[in-house]
Amino acid sequence: MKDEVTRDERIDNLKGMGCSRKRVEDARFTQGKGNYVDDIKLDGMLFGDFVRSPYAHARIKNIDTAAALEVPGVLAVLTAADLEPLGLHWMPTLAGDKQMVLADGKVLFQGQEVAFVVAEDRYAAADGMEAVEVEYEELSVIVDPFEALKSDVVLREDTVDENGKPTDGAHGPRNHPNHIFTWEAGDKDPTEEVIANAEIVAEEEMYYHRTHPCPLETCGCVASMDKVNGKLTLWGTFQAPHAIRTIVSLISGLEEHNIRVISPDIGGGFGNKVGAYPGYVCSVVASIVTGKPVKWIEDRMDNLMTTAFARDYWMKGKISATPEGKITGLHCHVTADHGGFDACADPTKFPAGFMNICTGSYDIPTAYLAVDGVYTNKAPGGVSYRCSFRVTEAVYFIERMIEVLAIKLDMDAAELRRINFIKKEQFPYTAALGWEYDSGDYHTAWDKALKAVDYDGLRAEQAQRVADFKAGKTRKLMGIGLSFFTEIVGAGPVKNCDILGLGMFDSCEIRIHPTGSAIARLGTISQGQGHATTFAQILASEIGLPADSITIEEGDTDTAPYGLGTYGSRSTPVAGAATAMAGRKIRAKAQMIAAYLLEVHDNDVEFDVDRFVVKGAPERFKTMKEVAFAAYNQAIPGIEPGLEAVSYYDPPNMTYPFGAYICVMDIDVDTGVTDIRRFYALDDCGTRINPMIIEGQVHGGLTEALAVALGQEIAYDNMGNVKTGTLMDFFLPTAWEVPNYETDYTVTPSPHHPIGAKGVGESPHVGGVPCFSNAVQDAFRPFGNTHTNMPHDHWRIWKTANGLGLHD
Amino acid sequence: MSNKMHIKLNVNGKDEEFLAEPRELLIYTLRERLNITGPHIGCETSHCGACTVTIDGKSVKSCTMFAAQADGKEITTIEGIGGPDDLHPLQAAFKEHHGLQCGYCTPGMITRATKLLEENPNPTEEEIRFGMAGNICRCTGYQNIIKSIQAAAAEMSAAKEAAE
């Protein structure tokens, strides 16, 4: 057969890996045709909403729902008393704790769900909420985790025995009624010995403040119980639809095959939509009680006050080094404020998530980490906000400790990083706290970054600026923020990663249609990451059918294979690998079919872009499209008809993307106003599937990092009142505050991933926060500053300047 | 409540007439009553702009306006800006330049941007940043949204010149 198309053209036609293919998702979004959960309407659908506690800690003396039930349009009001006979007034959390679905006897945080009003529409539900009368008896409030560990106030009576002594928790002994767990990693005594005997030791305490993912779409669901067929359908903003199905089955007693969970389009997740919330349970119960579909959608205040927060880590570090700057030991202790219930979304075996990657990108021989989880009167549900299970806290910690050590050594922080990086030839590298880093080339990335920004030139400019400031010629200081991070993503290997006991593999099922198009279904669910575009690209390169001929489908548990969902940058490292592996199964079968059609032995054909070619005879080939048709219309001896495959992929290891970020910032000493003059971001996420989408992820992650570092905080007063319950008080940057970013890359493929890809969506957030923070703190370094806590809003920066005497 | 008001709107060229309570918010009217689900609810305090529509030629956040306040007015939502066969240049540019990710803010962004380009057909980057500051995006970091608006502005100006 004569082939008019060149090989390069055939590659281009596939739009496979490496190509900036435009997104197939965009047509519906740009035309207002997205299908988000609040767009779902069912006949007779009701609306549910919560009566929430105005107090952070109070006993509930009485709930009177009579008046609410008289309100026109109100059909039902659920309280804990209604849920108790069903065993649904408490639910298991993702962290081995349990959580009230509706307040049972007392409330533990402001905004806690007290009653669920079900009405014909939102307005009637709001009227019903107004009419529910709840009598509270206020109790003393604890918002400080250190105070909680000393206080006589027992926040959770269910966690102490009849003598008031703490019972053992899910993660071992507890030493105080308000203590949840102590979790340790590394070698305590050797680390303390190294640090005690070191010539140079830098110490610092830092608070990584409580913040919130705040996706633009809040959480919500629609529950529809079909009593005739015994089937429950649940649509919702679920980052892990299959896990939600299993949870619903476990707590409702409905068999899993009778539950269908659907994640439609999701308006941003960032970790906020991983956990299970009382709204899901109450909607399901309300649908069963009323026999009608029930929708529940949070408003923004509900979202900020009550759904999973992020961070809230009080970190204390010691780092030791030789006078030349070679790091010898690292010690870290964390007091973690988990709020009223321990509902953090971490793998079961890691109650403090992956905080134990806190040795970062550095070859630190000895290290020790201990984390104490604590109950307080704040909202529960710590999520890994745009990061993989607390790696953001870990990277912030080590990147601050490096800066503090550089000050102690009176050394350039870029050089200090360089001399301590894990070297290329040390990979795979086992860190002192246990994880095995798959691959890396940190020195190359760092050198490229420093050169790109003319680092030496910037330092010279900064020195001149300090001189000018001291001479009274300017009131603006200049900060150079440095950050080098290693992420730990792709959770993960079933041997060490699970949520609720479910191993964190992921899956892909592919069906090739006779005419050479295909559908692939995955256990993940996109929240804007462009899965429908990139997974088709992986498959196009693997099986030789154009990406435009491949539909990707996710988020429907009736059709998708079981998978653990999308968070922790796990889609590409885990489901992307499953996709490649399922594609290779298709290719293996297709090769046998092609060999039969070409009348040669299986081993005598080889795959080339989009076809199987007889070795040594390039003019003799069968395209994948031809093979697909043959699979359905020809009887081939020894081969079943059809062309389908499924892969459940259990990754052998996590993946370790890394990056080098540099921020140049001007700070007005008199107003505290910051101006980001330049931001350079180099990311190495291994093999790059769609550069356009990677770049977009980097821009977005950096902007969320900017928000966290420079102003975003969930703040409480001493009475446990949330001070930041709306977007008037909670900082989300607009186009006006955000700079342009310069993106760059190196490529160090993961050696254990089928296509070498590592995941990128969270890297810019993880690496960005310390970079912005370091820029602020670096500006004040010449005046004796070592550390100030985030968020660096204008007021706090002004206070730093004032404290350093720069206003005198 | 029985004090319903008689309200007439023209939405995307179509006349609508109904009785509504005075407290009914316009976003609710659009989404629940008229099944126009392009505008989204994001914050309910006029900060995020996901609910942006055009009313009598001005960008308005429909989450904090009562339907009664829009009585007699002309409203355009994303559904009235362009469809699959007649994409607005902004809709095409957002796809071309990766100006969206989860898509939740996109209808509000594009609706606002159409007005921005009417008011200022050749905006500078700074003018775009200022003009779009009422619309929040949590995914893109804005850089590609600005690029998309710049590209659409260039294309619309070129088309206008060619027409003249």
PDB file of C-alpha atoms in Angstrom, chain B residues 15-159:
ATOM      1  CA  ASP B  15     -39.698  38.189  26.718  1.00  0.00           C
ATOM      2  CA  GLU B  16     -40.416  36.645  30.090  1.00  0.00           C
ATOM      3  CA  GLU B  17     -43.292  37.486  32.404  1.00  0.00           C
ATOM      4  CA  PHE B  18     -43.989  36.063  35.856  1.00  0.00           C
ATOM      5  CA  LEU B  19     -45.054  36.704  39.427  1.00  0.00           C
ATOM      6  CA  ALA B  20     -42.303  36.699  42.036  1.00  0.00           C
ATOM      7  CA  GLU B  21     -41.797  37.603  45.645  1.00  0.00           C
ATOM      8  CA  PRO B  22     -39.953  40.886  46.143  1.00  0.00           C
ATOM      9  CA  ARG B  23     -37.041  39.016  47.755  1.00  0.00           C
ATOM     10  CA  GLU B  24     -36.339  36.780  44.754  1.00  0.00           C
ATOM     11  CA  LEU B  25     -32.784  37.360  43.576  1.00  0.00           C
ATOM     12  CA  LEU B  26     -32.125  37.701  39.875  1.00  0.00           C
ATOM     13  CA  ILE B  27     -29.657  34.791  39.821  1.00  0.00           C
ATOM     14  CA  TYR B  28     -32.404  32.600  41.246  1.00  0.00           C
ATOM     15  CA  THR B  29     -34.854  33.821  38.599  1.00  0.00           C
ATOM     16  CA  LEU B  30     -32.405  33.027  35.841  1.00  0.00           C
ATOM     17  CA  ARG B  31     -31.252  29.652  37.096  1.00  0.00           C
ATOM     18  CA  GLU B  32     -34.332  28.190  38.761  1.00  0.00           C
ATOM     19  CA  ARG B  33     -37.226  29.917  37.053  1.00  0.00           C
ATOM     20  CA  LEU B  34     -35.902  30.373  33.503  1.00  0.00           C
ATOM     21  CA  ASN B  35     -33.445  27.437  33.376  1.00  0.00           C
ATOM     22  CA  ILE B  36     -30.600  29.702  32.290  1.00  0.00           C
ATOM     23  CA  THR B  37     -27.732  27.977  34.106  1.00  0.00           C
ATOM     24  CA  GLY B  38     -24.729  29.667  32.498  1.00  0.00           C
ATOM     25  CA  PRO B  39     -24.444  32.304  35.247  1.00  0.00           C
ATOM     26  CA  HIS B  40     -23.222  30.604  38.432  1.00  0.00           C
ATOM     27  CA  ILE B  41     -23.457  31.313  42.136  1.00  0.00           C
ATOM     28  CA  GLY B  42     -20.015  31.682  43.692  1.00  0.00           C
ATOM     29  CA  CYS B  43     -20.012  34.008  46.690  1.00  0.00           C
ATOM     30  CA  GLU B  44     -23.378  35.756  47.162  1.00  0.00           C
ATOM     31  CA  THR B  45     -21.623  38.980  48.128  1.00  0.00           C
ATOM     32  CA  SER B  46     -20.822  40.388  44.669  1.00  0.00           C
ATOM     33  CA  HIS B  47     -17.137  39.559  44.985  1.00  0.00           C
ATOM     34  CA  CYS B  48     -16.509  36.709  42.584  1.00  0.00           C
ATOM     35  CA  GLY B  49     -18.474  37.638  39.463  1.00  0.00           C
ATOM     36  CA  ALA B  50     -19.474  34.069  38.512  1.00  0.00           C
ATOM     37  CA  CYS B  51     -23.060  35.354  38.210  1.00  0.00           C
ATOM     38  CA  THR B  52     -22.222  38.318  35.938  1.00  0.00           C
ATOM     39  CA  VAL B  53     -24.860  39.232  33.352  1.00  0.00           C
ATOM     40  CA  THR B  54     -25.422  42.309  31.218  1.00  0.00           C
ATOM     41  CA  ILE B  55     -28.404  44.480  32.073  1.00  0.00           C
ATOM     42  CA  ASP B  56     -29.269  47.342  29.729  1.00  0.00           C
ATOM     43  CA  GLY B  57     -25.680  47.435  28.536  1.00  0.00           C
ATOM     44  CA  LYS B  58     -23.937  47.259  31.924  1.00  0.00           C
ATOM     45  CA  SER B  59     -22.178  44.402  33.711  1.00  0.00           C
ATOM     46  CA  VAL B  60     -24.177  43.417  36.783  1.00  0.00           C
ATOM     47  CA  LYS B  61     -23.724  40.739  39.430  1.00  0.00           C
ATOM     48  CA  SER B  62     -27.041  38.957  39.494  1.00  0.00           C
ATOM     49  CA  CYS B  63     -26.499  37.359  42.927  1.00  0.00           C
ATOM     50  CA  THR B  64     -27.141  40.589  44.793  1.00  0.00           C
ATOM     51  CA  MET B  65     -29.870  42.143  42.667  1.00  0.00           C
ATOM     52  CA  PHE B  66     -33.556  41.422  43.093  1.00  0.00           C
ATOM     53  CA  ALA B  67     -35.503  40.259  40.077  1.00  0.00           C
ATOM     54  CA  ALA B  68     -37.905  43.109  40.792  1.00  0.00           C
ATOM     55  CA  GLN B  69     -35.077  45.604  40.271  1.00  0.00           C
ATOM     56  CA  ALA B  70     -34.607  44.233  36.765  1.00  0.00           C
ATOM     57  CA  ASP B  71     -38.262  44.697  35.861  1.00  0.00           C
ATOM     58  CA  GLY B  72     -38.603  45.950  32.289  1.00  0.00           C
ATOM     59  CA  LYS B  73     -34.924  45.539  31.498  1.00  0.00           C
ATOM     60  CA  GLU B  74     -32.966  43.678  28.863  1.00  0.00           C
ATOM     61  CA  ILE B  75     -30.648  40.989  30.167  1.00  0.00           C
ATOM     62  CA  THR B  76     -27.931  39.115  28.328  1.00  0.00           C
ATOM     63  CA  THR B  77     -26.281  36.020  29.783  1.00  0.00           C
ATOM     64  CA  ILE B  78     -23.544  33.824  28.349  1.00  0.00           C
ATOM     65  CA  GLU B  79     -26.288  31.907  26.538  1.00  0.00           C
ATOM     66  CA  GLY B  80     -27.075  35.062  24.583  1.00  0.00           C
ATOM     67  CA  ILE B  81     -23.488  35.813  23.595  1.00  0.00           C
ATOM     68  CA  GLY B  82     -22.714  33.039  21.142  1.00  0.00           C
ATOM     69  CA  GLY B  83     -23.610  29.462  20.354  1.00  0.00           C
ATOM     70  CA  PRO B  84     -21.802  26.566  18.681  1.00  0.00           C
ATOM     71  CA  ASP B  85     -22.378  27.972  15.198  1.00  0.00           C
ATOM     72  CA  ASP B  86     -21.686  31.623  15.964  1.00  0.00           C
ATOM     73  CA  LEU B  87     -19.008  31.704  18.663  1.00  0.00           C
ATOM     74  CA  HIS B  88     -18.156  35.117  20.009  1.00  0.00           C
ATOM     75  CA  PRO B  89     -14.453  35.887  19.404  1.00  0.00           C
ATOM     76  CA  LEU B  90     -13.956  35.825  23.175  1.00  0.00           C
ATOM     77  CA  GLN B  91     -15.363  32.310  23.422  1.00  0.00           C
ATOM     78  CA  ALA B  92     -12.985  31.174  20.680  1.00  0.00           C
ATOM     79  CA  ALA B  93     -10.052  33.023  22.245  1.00  0.00           C
ATOM     80  CA  PHE B  94     -10.590  31.533  25.708  1.00  0.00           C
ATOM     81  CA  LYS B  95     -10.276  28.063  24.167  1.00  0.00           C
ATOM     82  CA  GLU B  96      -7.338  28.977  21.955  1.00  0.00           C
ATOM     83  CA  HIS B  97      -5.326  30.538  24.779  1.00  0.00           C
ATOM     84  CA  HIS B  98      -6.334  28.200  27.629  1.00  0.00           C
ATOM     85  CA  GLY B  99      -8.231  30.939  29.432  1.00  0.00           C
ATOM     86  CA  LEU B 100     -10.194  28.504  31.580  1.00  0.00           C
ATOM     87  CA  GLN B 101      -9.755  25.374  33.629  1.00  0.00           C
ATOM     88  CA  CYS B 102     -12.742  24.230  35.720  1.00  0.00           C
ATOM     89  CA  GLY B 103     -14.982  26.551  33.723  1.00  0.00           C
ATOM     90  CA  TYR B 104     -17.065  27.741  36.665  1.00  0.00           C
ATOM     91  CA  CYS B 105     -16.029  31.397  36.381  1.00  0.00           C
ATOM     92  CA  THR B 106     -15.914  31.331  32.583  1.00  0.00           C
ATOM     93  CA  PRO B 107     -19.487  32.426  31.720  1.00  0.00           C
ATOM     94  CA  GLY B 108     -19.132  35.424  34.052  1.00  0.00           C
ATOM     95  CA  MET B 109     -15.636  36.188  32.756  1.00  0.00           C
ATOM     96  CA  ILE B 110     -16.686  36.159  29.107  1.00  0.00           C
ATOM     97  CA  THR B 111     -19.885  38.092  29.800  1.00  0.00           C
ATOM     98  CA  ARG B 112     -17.889  40.760  31.618  1.00  0.00           C
ATOM     99  CA  ALA B 113     -15.170  40.800  28.958  1.00  0.00           C
ATOM    100  CA  THR B 114     -17.705  41.476  26.182  1.00  0.00           C
ATOM    101  CA  LYS B 115     -18.660  44.695  27.966  1.00  0.00           C
ATOM    102  CA  LEU B 116     -15.061  45.601  28.696  1.00  0.00           C
ATOM    103  CA  LEU B 117     -14.221  45.383  25.000  1.00  0.00           C
ATOM    104  CA  GLU B 118     -17.289  47.413  24.081  1.00  0.00           C
ATOM    105  CA  GLU B 119     -16.223  50.116  26.510  1.00  0.00           C
ATOM    106  CA  ASN B 120     -12.578  49.919  25.510  1.00  0.00           C
ATOM    107  CA  PRO B 121     -11.881  48.016  22.263  1.00  0.00           C
ATOM    108  CA  ASN B 122      -8.084  48.137  22.626  1.00  0.00           C
ATOM    109  CA  PRO B 123      -7.311  47.841  26.314  1.00  0.00           C
ATOM    110  CA  THR B 124      -3.796  47.651  27.729  1.00  0.00           C
ATOM    111  CA  GLU B 125      -2.919  44.744  29.992  1.00  0.00           C
ATOM    112  CA  GLU B 126      -3.337  47.019  32.992  1.00  0.00           C
ATOM    113  CA  GLU B 127      -6.758  48.127  31.804  1.00  0.00           C
ATOM    114  CA  ILE B 128      -7.816  44.505  31.364  1.00  0.00           C
ATOM    115  CA  ARG B 129      -6.587  43.602  34.839  1.00  0.00           C
ATOM    116  CA  PHE B 130      -8.484  46.519  36.327  1.00  0.00           C
ATOM    117  CA  GLY B 131     -11.576  45.972  34.204  1.00  0.00           C
ATOM    118  CA  MET B 132     -11.767  42.275  35.078  1.00  0.00           C
ATOM    119  CA  ALA B 133     -10.982  42.666  38.795  1.00  0.00           C
ATOM    120  CA  GLY B 134     -14.610  42.034  39.701  1.00  0.00           C
ATOM    121  CA  ASN B 135     -14.373  38.474  38.444  1.00  0.00           C
ATOM    122  CA  ILE B 136     -12.419  35.896  40.407  1.00  0.00           C
ATOM    123  CA  CYS B 137     -10.834  32.793  38.915  1.00  0.00           C
ATOM    124  CA  ARG B 138      -9.350  30.174  41.257  1.00  0.00           C
ATOM    125  CA  CYS B 139      -7.679  28.029  38.583  1.00  0.00           C
ATOM    126  CA  THR B 140      -5.893  29.991  35.892  1.00  0.00           C
ATOM    127  CA  GLY B 141      -3.974  32.695  37.725  1.00  0.00           C
ATOM    128  CA  TYR B 142      -5.514  35.112  35.161  1.00  0.00           C
ATOM    129  CA  GLN B 143      -2.489  35.204  32.850  1.00  0.00           C
ATOM    130  CA  ASN B 144      -4.194  33.218  30.096  1.00  0.00           C
ATOM    131  CA  ILE B 145      -7.516  34.988  30.630  1.00  0.00           C
ATOM    132  CA  ILE B 146      -5.754  38.272  29.919  1.00  0.00           C
ATOM    133  CA  LYS B 147      -4.067  36.730  26.903  1.00  0.00           C
ATOM    134  CA  SER B 148      -7.458  35.513  25.655  1.00  0.00           C
ATOM    135  CA  ILE B 149      -9.032  38.950  26.024  1.00  0.00           C
ATOM    136  CA  GLN B 150      -6.091  40.605  24.278  1.00  0.00           C
ATOM    137  CA  ALA B 151      -6.354  38.135  21.405  1.00  0.00           C
ATOM    138  CA  ALA B 152     -10.101  38.648  21.056  1.00  0.00           C
ATOM    139  CA  ALA B 153      -9.636  42.432  21.145  1.00  0.00           C
ATOM    140  CA  ALA B 154      -7.087  42.222  18.343  1.00  0.00           C
ATOM    141  CA  GLU B 155      -9.332  40.003  16.285  1.00  0.00           C
ATOM    142  CA  MET B 156     -12.401  42.138  16.804  1.00  0.00           C
ATOM    143  CA  SER B 157     -10.489  45.314  15.916  1.00  0.00           C
ATOM    144  CA  ALA B 158      -9.132  43.697  12.763  1.00  0.00           C
ATOM    145  CA  ALA B 159     -12.612  42.535  11.783  1.00  0.00           C
TER     146      ALA B 159
END
